[in-house]
Coordinates of C-alpha atoms in Angstrom, one line a residue:
M17 CA 0.0 0.0 0.0
T18 CA 1.8 3.1 -1.3
Q19 CA -0.8 5.9 -1.0
K20 CA -0.4 8.2 1.9
V21 CA -3.3 8.8 4.0
A22 CA -3.8 11.5 6.7
V23 CA -6.2 11.4 9.7
L24 CA -7.0 15.1 10.7
G25 CA -8.1 15.9 14.3
T26 CA -6.9 12.5 15.5
G27 CA -9.1 11.6 18.5
K28 CA -10.2 8.1 19.8
I29 CA -12.0 7.1 16.5
G30 CA -9.0 8.4 14.5
E31 CA -6.6 6.6 16.6
A32 CA -8.5 3.5 16.2
L33 CA -8.4 3.8 12.5
L34 CA -4.6 4.3 12.6
S35 CA -4.1 1.1 14.8
G36 CA -6.5 -0.9 12.6
M37 CA -4.9 0.2 9.4
I38 CA -1.4 -0.8 10.5
R39 CA -2.6 -4.2 11.6
A40 CA -4.1 -4.4 8.1
G41 CA -0.9 -3.8 6.3
W42 CA -0.5 -0.2 6.0
A43 CA 3.2 1.1 6.6
P44 CA 3.4 3.7 9.4
T45 CA 5.6 5.7 7.2
D46 CA 2.6 6.1 4.9
L47 CA 0.2 7.5 7.5
L48 CA 0.2 11.2 8.6
V49 CA -1.6 12.6 11.6
T50 CA -2.7 15.9 12.8
A51 CA -3.9 16.9 16.3
R52 CA -4.9 20.1 18.0
R53 CA -2.2 19.7 20.7
P54 CA 1.4 18.8 19.8
E55 CA 1.7 16.6 22.8
R56 CA -1.0 14.5 21.4
A57 CA 0.6 14.5 18.0
K58 CA 3.8 13.3 19.7
E59 CA 2.1 10.7 21.6
L60 CA 0.7 9.2 18.3
Q61 CA 4.2 9.3 16.7
E62 CA 5.8 7.4 19.7
R63 CA 3.0 4.8 19.8
Y64 CA 2.3 3.9 16.2
G65 CA 5.4 5.5 14.1
V66 CA 3.2 7.7 12.0
T67 CA 4.2 11.2 11.0
P68 CA 2.8 14.3 12.6
V69 CA 2.0 17.3 10.1
T70 CA 0.0 20.4 10.1
N71 CA -3.3 20.5 8.4
P72 CA -1.9 22.5 5.3
E73 CA 1.0 19.9 5.1
A74 CA -1.6 16.8 5.3
A75 CA -3.6 18.6 2.5
K76 CA -0.5 18.9 0.2
T77 CA 1.0 15.6 0.8
A78 CA -1.6 12.8 1.4
D79 CA -3.5 11.1 -1.3
T80 CA -6.5 10.5 1.1
L81 CA -7.6 12.9 3.8
I82 CA -9.9 11.5 6.7
L83 CA -11.5 14.3 8.5
T84 CA -12.6 13.4 12.1
V85 CA -13.0 16.6 13.8
K86 CA -16.4 17.4 15.5
P87 CA -19.2 18.7 13.2
Q88 CA -19.2 22.3 14.6
D89 CA -15.4 22.4 13.8
M90 CA -15.6 21.2 10.3
G91 CA -16.2 24.6 8.5
T92 CA -13.2 26.1 10.1
L93 CA -11.1 23.2 9.2
L94 CA -12.0 23.3 5.5
D95 CA -11.2 27.0 5.5
E96 CA -7.6 26.1 6.3
L97 CA -7.6 23.0 4.1
A98 CA -9.3 24.5 0.8
P99 CA -6.3 26.5 -0.6
H100 CA -4.0 23.3 -0.3
I101 CA -6.3 20.4 -1.4
P102 CA -5.8 19.6 -5.2
A103 CA -9.0 18.3 -6.9
D104 CA -7.7 14.7 -7.2
R105 CA -7.4 14.1 -3.4
L106 CA -10.0 11.9 -1.9
V107 CA -11.7 13.5 1.1
I108 CA -13.5 11.2 3.6
S109 CA -15.7 12.8 6.2
G110 CA -16.5 11.1 9.5
A111 CA -18.6 14.0 10.8
A112 CA -22.2 13.3 11.8
G113 CA -24.8 15.1 9.8
I114 CA -22.6 17.0 7.5
P115 CA -23.5 16.3 3.6
T116 CA -21.0 15.8 0.9
A117 CA -22.3 18.7 -0.8
F118 CA -20.9 20.9 2.4
F119 CA -17.6 19.9 1.3
E120 CA -18.0 20.1 -2.4
E121 CA -19.0 23.7 -2.3
R122 CA -15.9 24.5 -0.2
L123 CA -13.2 22.5 -2.0
A124 CA -11.9 22.5 -5.6
T125 CA -14.5 21.5 -8.3
G126 CA -14.7 17.9 -8.8
T127 CA -12.9 17.0 -5.4
P128 CA -14.3 13.5 -4.6
V129 CA -15.9 13.1 -1.1
V130 CA -17.0 10.2 0.6
R131 CA -19.2 10.3 3.8
V132 CA -18.6 7.6 6.4
M133 CA -20.7 7.1 9.7
T134 CA -18.7 4.8 12.1
N135 CA -19.2 4.2 15.8
T136 CA -17.1 3.6 19.0
P137 CA -16.8 -0.3 18.6
A138 CA -14.0 0.7 16.0
L139 CA -11.9 0.7 19.1
V140 CA -12.2 -2.9 19.4
D141 CA -12.2 -3.7 15.7
E142 CA -16.2 -4.3 15.7
A143 CA -17.3 -0.8 14.1
M144 CA -20.4 -0.5 11.9
S145 CA -19.3 2.0 9.3
V146 CA -21.7 3.4 6.6
I147 CA -20.4 4.6 3.5
S148 CA -22.1 7.1 0.9
A149 CA -20.4 8.7 -2.2
G150 CA -20.5 12.4 -3.0
S151 CA -21.3 13.6 -6.5
H152 CA -17.6 13.2 -7.8
A153 CA -16.8 10.0 -5.8
T154 CA -16.4 6.9 -8.0
A155 CA -16.6 3.1 -7.2
E156 CA -12.8 3.1 -6.7
H157 CA -13.1 5.9 -4.1
L158 CA -15.8 4.0 -2.2
A159 CA -13.6 0.8 -2.3
H160 CA -10.7 2.7 -0.9
A161 CA -12.9 4.0 1.9
E162 CA -14.2 0.3 2.4
E163 CA -10.5 -0.8 2.7
I164 CA -9.7 1.9 5.3
F165 CA -12.8 1.6 7.5
G166 CA -13.0 -2.4 6.8
A167 CA -9.7 -2.5 9.0
V168 CA -11.8 -1.8 12.2
G169 CA -15.1 -3.6 11.4
K170 CA -17.9 -4.0 9.0
T171 CA -18.8 -1.6 6.3
L172 CA -22.0 -0.9 4.5
R173 CA -22.9 1.4 1.4
V174 CA -25.9 3.3 1.4
P175 CA -27.4 6.1 -0.5
E176 CA -26.5 9.4 1.1
S177 CA -30.2 10.2 1.7
Q178 CA -30.2 7.3 4.3
Q179 CA -27.1 8.5 6.3
D180 CA -29.2 10.5 8.9
A181 CA -31.1 7.1 9.6
C182 CA -27.9 5.2 9.9
T183 CA -26.5 7.7 12.2
A184 CA -29.5 7.2 14.5
L185 CA -29.4 3.3 14.3
S186 CA -25.5 2.5 14.3
G187 CA -23.8 5.8 14.8
S188 CA -25.5 6.4 18.2
G189 CA -26.6 2.8 18.6
P190 CA -23.7 1.5 21.1
A191 CA -25.0 4.3 23.6
Y192 CA -28.4 2.6 23.6
F193 CA -27.1 -0.9 24.3
F194 CA -24.7 0.8 27.0
Y195 CA -27.9 2.3 28.7
L196 CA -29.8 -0.8 28.5
V197 CA -27.0 -2.7 30.3
E198 CA -26.9 -0.1 32.8
A199 CA -30.4 -0.2 33.4
M200 CA -30.6 -4.1 33.6
T201 CA -27.6 -4.0 36.1
D202 CA -29.5 -1.7 38.4
A203 CA -32.4 -4.2 38.1
G204 CA -30.1 -7.1 39.0
I205 CA -29.0 -5.0 42.2
L206 CA -32.5 -4.5 43.0
L207 CA -33.3 -8.4 42.8
G208 CA -30.4 -9.0 45.2
L209 CA -27.2 -9.5 43.2
P210 CA -24.0 -7.8 43.7
R211 CA -23.1 -5.3 40.9
D212 CA -20.2 -7.2 39.4
K213 CA -22.2 -10.3 39.2
A214 CA -25.2 -8.6 37.6
H215 CA -22.7 -6.7 35.1
D216 CA -21.0 -10.1 34.1
L217 CA -24.4 -12.0 33.8
I218 CA -25.9 -9.2 31.5
V219 CA -22.7 -8.6 29.3
Q220 CA -22.3 -12.1 28.5
S221 CA -25.9 -12.5 27.7
A222 CA -25.5 -9.7 25.4
I223 CA -22.6 -11.1 23.7
G224 CA -24.4 -14.5 23.2
A225 CA -27.4 -12.8 21.9
A226 CA -25.5 -10.5 19.5
V227 CA -23.7 -13.5 18.1
M228 CA -26.8 -15.6 17.7
L229 CA -28.3 -12.6 15.8
R230 CA -25.2 -12.4 13.5
D231 CA -24.5 -16.0 12.8
S232 CA -28.0 -17.9 13.0
G233 CA -29.7 -16.2 10.2
E234 CA -33.0 -16.2 12.4
H235 CA -35.2 -13.2 12.5
P236 CA -35.1 -11.7 16.0
V237 CA -38.8 -12.4 16.7
K238 CA -38.1 -16.2 16.2
L239 CA -34.9 -15.9 18.6
R240 CA -37.0 -14.3 21.2
E241 CA -39.8 -16.8 20.8
N242 CA -37.4 -19.7 21.3
V243 CA -36.8 -18.2 24.8
T244 CA -40.4 -17.4 25.5
S245 CA -42.2 -20.3 26.9
P246 CA -46.0 -20.2 27.8
A247 CA -46.8 -18.7 30.9
G248 CA -43.2 -18.5 31.9
T249 CA -40.8 -15.7 33.3
T250 CA -39.8 -14.0 29.9
I251 CA -43.2 -13.7 28.7
N252 CA -44.0 -11.8 32.0
A253 CA -41.0 -9.6 31.4
I254 CA -42.1 -8.9 27.9
R255 CA -45.7 -7.9 28.9
E256 CA -44.1 -5.3 31.4
L257 CA -42.0 -3.9 28.5
E258 CA -45.0 -3.6 26.2
N259 CA -47.1 -2.1 29.1
H260 CA -44.4 0.6 29.6
G261 CA -44.3 1.4 26.0
V262 CA -40.5 0.5 25.5
R263 CA -40.9 -0.2 21.8
A264 CA -42.6 3.1 21.1
A265 CA -40.0 4.8 23.3
L266 CA -37.1 3.2 21.2
I267 CA -38.8 4.4 17.9
A268 CA -39.3 7.8 19.3
A269 CA -35.6 8.0 20.5
L270 CA -34.2 6.9 17.1
E271 CA -36.6 9.6 15.3
A272 CA -35.2 12.1 17.6
A273 CA -31.5 11.0 16.9
R274 CA -32.4 11.2 13.1
D275 CA -33.8 14.6 13.5
R276 CA -30.9 16.0 15.3
S277 CA -28.5 14.6 12.6
R278 CA -30.7 16.5 10.2
Q279 CA -30.5 19.7 12.3
L280 CA -26.5 19.4 12.1
A281 CA -26.6 19.2 8.5
S282 CA -28.6 22.6 8.3
G283 CA -25.8 24.2 10.6
N284 CA -27.9 24.2 13.7
N285 CA -25.5 23.2 16.2
S286 CA -27.3 24.5 19.4

């Protein structure tokens, strides 16, 4: 792999990408990083052997630029980069809610842009990364983005019009499961279990259920029915979940996340 890739604004997700790419075969000498704090850049250099550069240097040198700054900081970053990015560079955005048109309007005409929504399981190589092409991105550009993000998990191509929904489902998705585990742990304590034992029981149950969903090919309704015996414990618990409107609450929560993603796209950061 001879192309140079630069990760700009290297936080936790950016670092996970670097680590995954190196494990997948990229040479550290082909990876560039930028960070707001010089000590952070030096830390990444010492840890991975990558090269710290300034944002303009990254724009001039790298073949692919991965922008991982927060959505509210993206406009400022593009103002800094725009004079230095040739139109043949691939720009990959990891910012929630910001459409590819936002980048295309600020960069040289014809610059290929790919939008990616990944999530925090990238830290353990189990990310779900959703990839969409801008108006100038080709199949080759999409394949290159898949190669990069495939180093830290699974990738899925979708039309950009579906990105806000994907952000609600998978981008924010891990937080919903953490919230559920937190609530179930509290319930386990209420039922008389020590916190550490309740935590272990729930986490392993969650891992087992996720693997069954992934590997069995069965619909989740079928898997749930396999656990739900007549007049048993599980159906009583399901009844209470339905009585308390948990399904409706989840749908409303995902709609709220989707709507917030749209707000970010329109420039509403408040």
